[in-house]
Amino acid sequence: MSGRMRWADGFIAVDWGTTNRRGYLIDPEGRCAQEFEDDRGILAVKSGEFEAAVGEVRDKLGNRPMILGGMIGSNRGWIETPYVPCPAGIDDLARGLAWSPDGTAAIIPGLSYSNGRADVMRGEEAQVLGAVASGEIPPDCLVCHPGTHNKWIRVEGGRIQSFRTVMTGELFNLLKDRSILADLLGQPAAAGDAFRSGVTDGLSGAGVTAMLFEARARFLLGRLDKSDAASFVSGILIGEDVRVGLSGHSGSRVVVMGRPELTELYSAALREAGASSEQVDGEQAFIAGACQIVERIG
Amino acid sequence: MSGRMRWADGFIAVDWGTTNRRGYLIDPEGRCAQEFEDDRGILAVKSGEFEAAVGEVRDKLGNRPMILGGMIGSNRGWIETPYVPCPAGIDDLARGLAWSPDGTAAIIPGLSYSNGRADVMRGEEAQVLGAVASGEIPPDCLVCHPGTHNKWIRVEGGRIQSFRTVMTGELFNLLKDRSILADLLGQPAAAGDAFRSGVTDGLSGAGVTAMLFEARARFLLGRLDKSDAASFVSGILIGEDVRVGLSGHSGSRVVVMGRPELTELYSAALREAGASSEQVDGEQAFIAGACQIVERIG
């Protein structure tokens, strides 16, 4: 750690994902004093140019020590940070930090799960364990974290016990941008009747790859309005996702964490499945996680 | 029909799909005398240029009457040909032909199915009903027709009773070309251990959108060789597809119709599901279907 930078004087936390990054300047009291978001996710940064990309963040938020979470720690990011195996708590994340050569930046490790199934995450762990450590969510619950790849995260005794990834967001985007359904999926999805109808189908487990074509056929046969198609298809995929996520976890207290436009759709789908849920803002949870880890540094 | 063209003197049959077209010159004895395949599928032909594209076929195969099947009859093709509702046999296809203004070309209608579910097909109907009418497949069977969109087609008493589309091929291609799995899916899929492992997962119904990410996680954790990933992912999708297709049809005689590289994977997956199957060449079936319909013209 450079002598002129002290964590106690405030620091920068960056949630650095595949397509976007969000930076926060945290003051000595742990409050967010300044923030920004841009599209300089790891795929927009060439190998060898990550030091410069980190410098851009300091240009915006000040010359402070930094803690970084998300895909920035992947083999395609800045400094590859080995996965920490489950079960894992906030202390394990602090112990697994990878440091920049000059000691002014630390990268939060992702988690792996391996037990018959295999799974990995990078980014959600800081949010979930931050929310637990700050008391925002209970130490025993099931977290649903929608995004490009939705994660169902089992939290027990304040630690992440296991998790499961579902490719819902990425599949929806592929269908919207490139598939035979693309013409139908221009509207944003909304949690109305068409969405709930799709959710019911998805929850049935009758085969999501068959149901997807059904949207096109219903449209061609005049049984689905184009304006409802995105909601119906989103409902199918999220219904299947919820079916997977709740499997083996019935009766769990479910927390849906992430961006509001997604947490609302997942909460609506969980209601269709008979599960109640509460919505938690992922951004605040990330800041809480970063603060909790920084408290454990040094 | 132009006076100088008589079907009895031989004709041209074209299986005109979304991305390719295959043309056959059929001699007066019903044998294929000449053929070609090119990439002038309907998406490669601009609206208003279909007459010229039909002319290209006659330039290659001769100035004969033509019968055309597949997406050429869709709203994006040459002459929109209304769907014939199921149940439908070869006579219904002949009655549903749409004719070009000069009467020298006929388009085979697609089929629709509407009974709670909704579904449509364009192209497979001529193959399946041609194979039935020519005795190549039995009048009661379940046909699996893999391609961009796999179709499970219930044949009863020589007619298509119902069918169901599964988007397996298109999804696999989207994943291979554009998804986070793209790096892993460069190899062709083969029906070995990795494929069968994927099929077992797909058949379990535990959630294909979750299983897909599993391939990436297994690779990252050193539990899946890159060379096996395409087979594993193909197995997951085809296993799910077979689960959907056999649902409600257990004990059926299954005929797998299409291109050999796909029929072999589906046959292997059907074996894993405990169902025996026979493979039938789709090209010969299309020619048989075209001949059967032409016999019913006039």
XYZ file of C-alpha atoms in Angstrom:
596
model
C 0.000 0.000 0.000
C 1.366 3.344 -1.040
C 2.072 5.576 1.906
C 0.008 8.452 0.644
C -3.193 6.365 0.336
C -5.042 5.141 3.428
C -8.307 3.193 3.311
C -9.478 5.010 6.435
C -9.458 8.298 4.501
C -12.050 6.929 2.093
C -11.786 4.605 -0.898
C -13.221 3.725 -4.287
C -15.386 0.644 -4.834
C -16.009 -0.588 -8.397
C -18.522 -3.195 -9.483
C -16.861 -4.059 -12.796
C -18.886 -6.382 -14.956
C -18.772 -7.784 -18.454
C -20.463 -4.867 -20.204
C -20.644 -2.063 -17.623
C -18.821 -0.744 -14.585
C -20.141 1.310 -11.692
C -17.742 3.231 -9.458
C -18.461 4.690 -6.018
C -16.369 7.052 -3.899
C -16.905 5.978 -0.275
C -16.201 8.623 2.369
C -14.567 7.841 5.769
C -18.046 7.356 7.286
C -18.893 4.657 4.715
C -21.293 6.798 2.708
C -21.284 7.070 -1.056
C -20.053 10.603 -1.827
C -19.867 10.345 -5.616
C -20.568 7.713 -8.272
C -20.594 7.034 -12.002
C -21.563 4.310 -14.426
C -20.188 3.730 -17.911
C -19.939 1.026 -20.564
C -16.274 0.223 -19.969
C -17.019 -3.356 -18.915
C -14.164 -5.841 -19.266
C -15.076 -6.697 -22.858
C -14.525 -3.036 -23.794
C -10.984 -3.004 -22.348
C -8.147 -4.603 -24.286
C -5.722 -6.930 -22.578
C -2.813 -4.814 -21.312
C -4.950 -1.687 -20.975
C -6.485 -2.410 -17.582
C -4.033 -0.186 -15.658
C -5.169 2.698 -17.847
C -8.828 1.738 -17.360
C -8.271 1.712 -13.572
C -6.613 5.116 -13.924
C -9.765 6.447 -15.610
C -11.711 5.545 -12.478
C -9.265 7.484 -10.267
C -9.474 10.422 -12.689
C -13.224 10.495 -12.067
C -13.357 9.755 -8.327
C -9.962 10.758 -6.917
C -6.619 9.185 -6.079
C -7.877 6.709 -3.475
C -7.278 3.014 -2.747
C -9.661 0.805 -4.686
C -11.625 -2.373 -4.138
C -12.994 -4.047 -7.256
C -15.566 -6.793 -7.684
C -17.016 -8.714 -10.620
C -15.571 -9.966 -13.890
C -12.526 -7.700 -13.468
C -11.124 -10.667 -11.480
C -11.710 -13.193 -14.293
C -9.140 -14.548 -16.724
C -10.425 -11.984 -19.206
C -10.090 -9.128 -16.684
C -7.220 -7.307 -14.989
C -5.766 -9.681 -12.368
C -7.143 -13.212 -12.279
C -8.411 -13.870 -8.767
C -8.918 -17.541 -7.859
C -12.428 -18.638 -6.931
C -13.105 -19.252 -3.244
C -15.042 -22.512 -2.787
C -18.443 -22.597 -1.043
C -19.411 -22.410 1.738
C -17.966 -18.907 2.062
C -18.626 -15.797 4.168
C -17.439 -12.206 4.038
C -14.218 -13.138 5.907
C -13.362 -15.622 3.176
C -13.775 -12.912 0.546
C -11.420 -10.628 2.502
C -8.844 -13.431 2.824
C -9.089 -14.213 -0.907
C -8.426 -10.688 -2.198
C -5.897 -10.366 -5.026
C -3.736 -7.240 -4.887
C -2.335 -5.031 -7.623
C 1.498 -4.957 -7.732
C 1.600 -1.474 -6.144
C -0.763 -2.535 -3.363
C -3.320 0.221 -4.021
C -6.096 -1.958 -5.426
C -7.676 -5.209 -4.245
C -9.922 -7.533 -6.281
C -12.699 -9.479 -4.574
C -12.610 -13.199 -5.430
C -15.545 -14.973 -7.060
C -17.032 -18.179 -5.643
C -17.106 -21.721 -6.984
C -19.486 -24.519 -6.145
C -18.669 -28.115 -6.934
C -20.751 -30.999 -5.674
C -21.931 -33.165 -8.537
C -22.986 -29.947 -10.195
C -20.449 -27.215 -10.942
C -21.000 -23.488 -10.801
C -19.130 -20.181 -10.592
C -19.968 -16.540 -9.826
C -18.107 -13.234 -9.882
C -19.777 -10.133 -8.485
C -22.938 -11.322 -6.740
C -21.001 -12.694 -3.732
C -19.969 -9.197 -2.563
C -23.558 -7.953 -2.835
C -25.134 -10.903 -1.042
C -22.586 -11.152 1.767
C -22.555 -7.365 2.098
C -26.330 -7.333 2.520
C -26.097 -10.112 5.118
C -23.261 -8.453 7.052
C -25.051 -5.102 7.102
C -28.263 -6.739 8.284
C -30.188 -5.834 5.135
C -31.147 -9.473 4.486
C -31.423 -12.320 6.974
C -28.557 -14.811 7.548
C -30.761 -17.667 6.298
C -32.551 -17.106 3.025
C -32.636 -17.857 -0.682
C -31.380 -14.973 -2.813
C -32.487 -14.627 -6.425
C -30.094 -12.323 -8.279
C -31.337 -11.682 -11.840
C -29.083 -10.301 -14.565
C -27.402 -11.656 -17.684
C -27.049 -14.856 -15.674
C -29.510 -15.215 -12.837
C -28.098 -16.729 -9.627
C -30.080 -18.608 -6.984
C -27.954 -18.295 -3.853
C -28.559 -20.334 -0.709
C -27.469 -18.349 2.372
C -27.168 -20.283 5.659
C -25.775 -18.895 8.906
C -24.657 -15.785 7.042
C -22.523 -17.692 4.534
C -23.159 -18.706 0.919
C -23.726 -22.432 1.076
C -24.439 -23.182 -2.592
C -25.752 -21.497 -5.698
C -27.061 -22.153 -9.152
C -26.802 -20.111 -12.346
C -29.577 -19.876 -14.941
C -28.844 -18.248 -18.315
C -32.208 -16.487 -18.547
C -31.090 -12.929 -19.315
C -28.520 -13.910 -21.913
C -30.966 -16.260 -23.657
C -33.676 -13.609 -23.746
C -31.232 -11.134 -25.288
C -30.053 -13.665 -27.881
C -33.666 -14.393 -28.820
C -34.474 -10.696 -28.995
C -31.453 -9.736 -31.054
C -30.857 -12.672 -33.370
C -33.540 -15.356 -33.432
C -36.642 -16.043 -35.487
C -38.520 -14.429 -32.581
C -36.585 -11.153 -32.895
C -39.374 -9.354 -34.785
C -41.763 -10.151 -31.940
C -39.593 -9.096 -29.016
C -39.129 -5.360 -29.568
C -41.346 -4.245 -26.670
C -40.150 -4.275 -23.045
C -41.581 -7.099 -20.926
C -44.183 -6.152 -18.314
C -45.668 -8.208 -15.469
C -49.218 -8.423 -16.856
C -51.458 -11.237 -18.090
C -49.196 -12.303 -20.990
C -46.204 -12.492 -18.646
C -48.155 -14.550 -16.084
C -49.369 -16.889 -18.815
C -45.744 -17.471 -19.849
C -44.706 -17.977 -16.222
C -47.388 -20.638 -15.761
C -46.044 -22.457 -18.823
C -42.446 -22.131 -17.626
C -43.279 -23.362 -14.141
C -44.933 -26.467 -15.622
C -41.548 -27.830 -16.716
C -43.024 -28.968 -20.025
C -39.977 -27.859 -22.019
C -38.836 -24.281 -22.480
C -37.223 -24.880 -25.894
C -40.612 -26.026 -27.189
C -42.546 -23.206 -25.514
C -40.389 -20.545 -27.134
C -41.527 -21.481 -30.627
C -45.086 -21.437 -29.360
C -44.881 -17.636 -29.160
C -44.203 -17.443 -32.893
C -46.938 -19.923 -33.752
C -49.505 -18.154 -31.586
C -48.636 -14.862 -33.280
C -48.875 -16.362 -36.796
C -52.246 -17.925 -35.946
C -53.588 -14.678 -34.495
C -53.622 -15.891 -30.906
C -50.919 -13.581 -29.488
C -50.631 -9.806 -29.943
C -47.196 -8.636 -30.983
C -47.306 -6.155 -28.092
C -47.616 -9.076 -25.637
C -44.954 -11.339 -27.149
C -41.933 -10.056 -25.193
C -43.834 -10.377 -21.918
C -44.992 -13.905 -22.805
C -41.483 -15.075 -23.772
C -39.925 -13.373 -20.750
C -42.546 -15.132 -18.612
C -41.674 -18.536 -20.097
C -37.960 -18.094 -19.369
C -38.435 -16.590 -15.902
C -41.040 -19.245 -15.046
C -38.547 -21.981 -15.932
C -35.885 -20.104 -13.963
C -38.090 -19.893 -10.852
C -38.978 -23.587 -11.189
C -35.253 -24.424 -11.111
C -34.491 -21.963 -8.334
C -37.224 -23.065 -5.934
C -36.567 -26.767 -6.549
C -35.466 -28.200 -3.214
C -35.948 -24.865 -1.468
C -39.710 -24.668 -0.978
C -40.781 -22.551 1.980
C -37.586 -20.485 1.859
C -37.648 -16.775 2.484
C -36.755 -15.367 -0.938
C -34.859 -12.119 -1.456
C -34.736 -10.741 -5.007
C -31.677 -8.566 -5.465
C -30.760 -6.494 -8.499
C -32.076 -3.801 -10.803
C -35.746 -2.911 -10.167
C -36.981 -3.683 -13.717
C -35.766 -7.261 -13.257
C -36.582 -7.759 -9.582
C -40.209 -6.796 -10.301
C -40.582 -9.447 -12.996
C -38.998 -12.108 -10.785
C -41.141 -11.123 -7.811
C -44.255 -11.427 -10.000
C -43.114 -14.866 -11.183
C -42.399 -15.959 -7.600
C -45.951 -14.929 -6.652
C -47.288 -17.147 -9.469
C -45.227 -19.977 -7.965
C -46.793 -19.324 -4.538
C -43.616 -17.889 -2.993
C -43.462 -14.480 -1.369
C -40.358 -12.376 -1.770
C -38.826 -9.053 -0.875
C -36.832 -6.861 -3.265
C -33.413 -5.475 -2.338
C -31.329 -2.968 -4.289
C -28.103 -4.591 -5.515
C -26.134 -1.369 -5.741
C -26.497 -0.567 -2.032
C -25.656 -4.183 -1.232
C -22.441 -3.959 -3.239
C -21.375 -0.814 -1.380
C -22.144 -2.563 1.931
C -20.079 -5.584 0.851
C -17.141 -3.434 -0.207
C -17.220 -1.579 3.145
C -17.392 -4.856 5.075
C -14.386 -6.257 3.216
C -12.381 -3.021 3.592
C -13.002 -3.146 7.367
C -11.228 -6.504 7.326
C -8.170 -5.263 5.379
C -4.984 -4.704 7.273
C -50.892 -23.957 -66.997
C -49.004 -22.893 -70.072
C -49.770 -25.100 -73.024
C -46.151 -25.952 -73.683
C -45.520 -27.292 -70.151
C -47.076 -30.583 -69.053
C -46.431 -32.183 -65.653
C -46.495 -35.608 -67.274
C -43.381 -34.685 -69.274
C -41.424 -34.240 -66.042
C -41.275 -31.377 -63.571
C -39.086 -29.525 -61.098
C -39.490 -29.913 -57.320
C -37.849 -27.355 -55.003
C -37.462 -27.625 -51.241
C -36.999 -23.911 -50.586
C -36.069 -23.120 -47.008
C -34.986 -20.123 -44.993
C -31.273 -20.338 -45.775
C -30.948 -22.916 -48.582
C -32.867 -24.327 -51.508
C -32.582 -27.721 -53.155
C -33.959 -28.282 -56.650
C -34.668 -31.624 -58.360
C -35.576 -32.348 -61.974
C -38.023 -35.250 -61.877
C -38.329 -37.299 -65.079
C -41.634 -38.732 -66.380
C -40.926 -41.977 -64.504
C -40.661 -40.072 -61.182
C -36.886 -40.403 -60.887
C -34.556 -37.558 -60.007
C -32.589 -36.827 -63.207
C -30.662 -33.766 -62.021
C -30.363 -31.718 -58.835
C -28.628 -28.745 -57.235
C -28.370 -27.031 -53.866
C -27.469 -23.414 -53.229
C -27.725 -20.761 -50.509
C -30.542 -18.804 -52.148
C -32.947 -19.443 -49.273
C -35.810 -16.980 -48.880
C -33.776 -14.642 -46.673
C -31.283 -14.227 -49.537
C -34.004 -13.147 -51.999
C -35.402 -9.616 -51.815
C -39.125 -9.017 -51.889
C -40.133 -8.563 -55.539
C -37.256 -10.691 -56.841
C -38.817 -14.101 -56.373
C -39.900 -14.426 -60.044
C -36.248 -13.963 -60.995
C -35.143 -16.455 -58.316
C -37.636 -18.990 -59.689
C -36.247 -18.281 -63.160
C -32.750 -19.194 -61.904
C -34.072 -22.641 -61.014
C -35.483 -23.138 -64.518
C -32.170 -21.919 -65.965
C -30.459 -24.738 -64.071
C -32.986 -27.540 -64.503
C -35.028 -26.684 -67.607
C -38.270 -24.996 -68.531
C -40.622 -27.325 -66.652
C -43.607 -26.876 -64.359
C -42.562 -26.497 -60.740
C -43.768 -27.580 -57.337
C -42.253 -25.757 -54.367
C -42.316 -26.553 -50.668
C -40.995 -24.875 -47.514
C -40.670 -21.259 -46.427
C -41.178 -20.072 -50.035
C -44.892 -20.218 -49.124
C -44.514 -18.003 -46.044
C -45.336 -14.297 -45.748
C -41.640 -13.629 -46.288
C -41.520 -15.845 -49.409
C -42.927 -15.685 -52.927
C -46.675 -16.394 -52.673
C -48.167 -16.693 -49.203
C -49.898 -20.046 -48.991
C -52.395 -20.435 -46.133
C -51.708 -23.133 -43.557
C -53.864 -26.280 -43.779
C -55.089 -27.259 -40.303
C -54.313 -30.673 -38.797
C -55.263 -33.445 -39.184
C -54.053 -33.411 -42.790
C -52.983 -35.948 -45.393
C -51.381 -35.738 -48.810
C -54.763 -35.025 -50.467
C -55.172 -31.973 -48.250
C -51.767 -30.679 -49.354
C -52.772 -31.101 -53.017
C -56.060 -29.277 -52.410
C -54.253 -26.443 -50.595
C -51.714 -25.640 -53.327
C -51.247 -21.962 -54.198
C -50.577 -21.268 -57.872
C -48.407 -18.698 -59.568
C -50.351 -16.239 -61.787
C -49.197 -17.995 -64.976
C -50.159 -21.390 -63.611
C -46.736 -22.962 -64.101
C -45.760 -23.247 -60.436
C -47.568 -24.561 -57.366
C -46.629 -23.992 -53.729
C -47.295 -26.675 -51.130
C -49.129 -25.324 -48.061
C -47.721 -25.607 -44.567
C -49.697 -27.054 -41.663
C -51.065 -25.462 -38.516
C -51.999 -27.099 -35.244
C -54.219 -25.375 -32.734
C -55.601 -27.140 -29.702
C -54.683 -25.281 -26.544
C -51.152 -25.230 -27.922
C -50.397 -23.551 -31.250
C -47.868 -24.638 -33.841
C -46.946 -24.209 -37.496
C -44.696 -25.954 -40.035
C -43.626 -25.320 -43.625
C -41.609 -27.952 -45.451
C -41.656 -31.041 -43.239
C -45.270 -31.912 -44.168
C -44.343 -32.762 -47.772
C -41.493 -35.010 -46.594
C -43.489 -36.842 -43.958
C -46.632 -37.366 -46.021
C -44.495 -38.263 -49.052
C -42.692 -40.925 -47.031
C -46.025 -42.297 -45.789
C -47.648 -42.312 -49.240
C -44.645 -44.029 -50.804
C -44.586 -46.651 -48.046
C -41.185 -45.586 -46.744
C -42.551 -45.055 -43.222
C -45.599 -46.638 -41.594
C -48.995 -44.881 -41.503
C -48.859 -44.798 -37.691
C -45.666 -43.488 -36.146
C -43.956 -40.579 -34.438
C -41.625 -38.665 -36.743
C -38.747 -36.655 -35.323
C -37.531 -34.142 -37.934
C -34.417 -32.294 -36.659
C -33.214 -29.059 -38.217
C -33.168 -25.391 -37.233
C -36.487 -26.158 -35.574
C -37.026 -29.796 -34.709
C -40.549 -31.115 -35.282
C -42.169 -34.049 -33.488
C -44.914 -35.172 -35.851
C -47.670 -37.597 -34.851
C -48.790 -39.640 -37.885
C -52.022 -41.625 -37.526
C -53.777 -43.482 -40.317
C -51.390 -41.901 -42.816
C -52.273 -38.333 -41.836
C -50.477 -35.776 -39.663
C -52.572 -35.617 -36.516
C -50.551 -33.128 -34.470
C -47.020 -31.840 -34.125
C -44.747 -29.883 -31.864
C -41.788 -27.645 -32.647
C -38.664 -27.426 -30.467
C -36.117 -24.671 -31.163
C -33.095 -26.882 -30.514
C -31.046 -26.222 -33.654
C -31.545 -22.469 -33.615
C -30.687 -22.241 -29.908
C -27.544 -24.311 -30.361
C -26.437 -22.038 -33.200
C -27.149 -18.881 -31.182
C -25.126 -20.281 -28.286
C -22.302 -21.288 -30.599
C -22.148 -17.988 -32.472
C -22.981 -15.346 -29.890
C -23.153 -16.507 -26.265
C -20.751 -16.738 -23.362
C -20.400 -20.410 -24.377
C -19.228 -19.521 -27.899
C -15.530 -20.112 -27.110
C -16.380 -23.639 -25.962
C -18.553 -24.712 -28.883
C -16.189 -24.657 -31.834
C -15.964 -28.433 -32.272
C -18.688 -30.458 -33.999
C -20.883 -32.484 -31.637
C -20.398 -36.273 -31.636
C -22.501 -39.019 -30.041
C -19.937 -40.120 -27.437
C -19.779 -40.074 -23.633
C -19.993 -36.275 -23.271
C -23.056 -36.179 -25.518
C -24.754 -38.991 -23.581
C -23.989 -37.257 -20.295
C -25.684 -34.121 -21.615
C -28.642 -36.162 -22.894
C -29.121 -37.716 -19.448
C -29.217 -34.236 -17.922
C -31.619 -32.967 -20.594
C -33.942 -35.944 -20.199
C -34.114 -35.301 -16.432
C -36.148 -32.131 -17.009
C -34.181 -30.318 -14.313
C -33.982 -27.097 -16.346
C -32.117 -26.654 -19.593
C -31.398 -22.931 -19.061
C -29.549 -23.843 -15.865
C -27.718 -26.807 -17.411
C -26.298 -24.680 -20.206
C -24.271 -22.555 -17.815
C -23.074 -25.742 -16.174
C -20.937 -26.416 -19.256
C -19.043 -23.178 -18.713
C -18.620 -23.781 -14.985
C -17.377 -27.340 -15.504
C -14.837 -26.066 -18.023
C -13.640 -23.260 -15.725
C -13.276 -25.725 -12.834
C -11.364 -28.241 -14.965
C -14.169 -30.794 -15.073
C -14.996 -30.602 -18.800
C -12.563 -30.734 -21.717
C -13.063 -28.012 -24.285
C -13.137 -30.709 -26.967
C -16.186 -32.287 -25.271
C -18.147 -29.097 -24.632
C -20.078 -28.926 -27.915
C -21.136 -32.562 -27.547
C -22.200 -31.992 -23.921
C -24.245 -28.882 -24.748
C -25.752 -30.514 -27.828
C -26.665 -33.467 -25.604
C -28.392 -31.210 -23.064
C -30.528 -29.542 -25.747
C -31.332 -32.744 -27.636
C -32.067 -34.568 -24.360
C -34.583 -31.868 -23.437
C -35.982 -32.052 -26.975
C -36.462 -35.848 -26.785
C -38.066 -35.500 -23.341
C -40.626 -33.105 -24.849
C -41.106 -35.184 -27.994
C -41.706 -38.521 -26.281
C -43.998 -37.002 -23.641
C -47.380 -38.631 -24.148
C -46.043 -40.836 -26.943
C -44.196 -43.566 -25.078
C -43.990 -46.850 -26.934
C -44.363 -45.142 -30.319
C -42.405 -46.292 -33.302
C -40.044 -43.367 -33.918
C -38.771 -42.362 -37.342
C -35.949 -39.795 -37.428
C -35.984 -37.919 -40.727
C -33.445 -35.384 -41.945
C -29.748 -34.901 -42.589
C -27.591 -37.809 -41.350
C -25.372 -35.720 -39.017
C -28.493 -34.710 -37.095
C -30.478 -37.946 -37.328
C -27.541 -39.814 -35.783
C -27.422 -37.531 -32.733
C -31.185 -37.778 -32.259
C -31.118 -41.559 -32.651
C -28.399 -41.759 -30.001
C -30.459 -39.561 -27.666
C -33.571 -41.674 -28.287
C -31.569 -44.778 -27.331
C -30.613 -43.076 -24.036
C -34.322 -42.458 -23.491
C -35.036 -46.149 -24.086
C -36.738 -45.630 -27.460
C -35.646 -47.354 -30.634
C -35.782 -45.482 -33.910
C -35.073 -45.781 -37.610
C -33.423 -43.100 -39.726
C -34.926 -41.918 -43.011
C -33.401 -39.570 -45.583
C -35.431 -36.361 -45.805
C -34.400 -35.532 -49.363
C -35.844 -38.720 -50.853
C -38.976 -38.193 -48.768
C -39.420 -34.706 -50.206
C -39.134 -36.008 -53.762
C -41.687 -38.711 -52.921
C -44.030 -36.080 -51.475
C -43.689 -33.823 -54.502
C -44.447 -36.760 -56.842
C -47.465 -37.777 -54.788
C -48.884 -34.249 -54.900
C -48.193 -33.866 -58.626
C -50.109 -37.107 -59.258
C -53.112 -35.391 -57.666
C -52.867 -32.218 -59.802
C -55.499 -31.802 -62.516
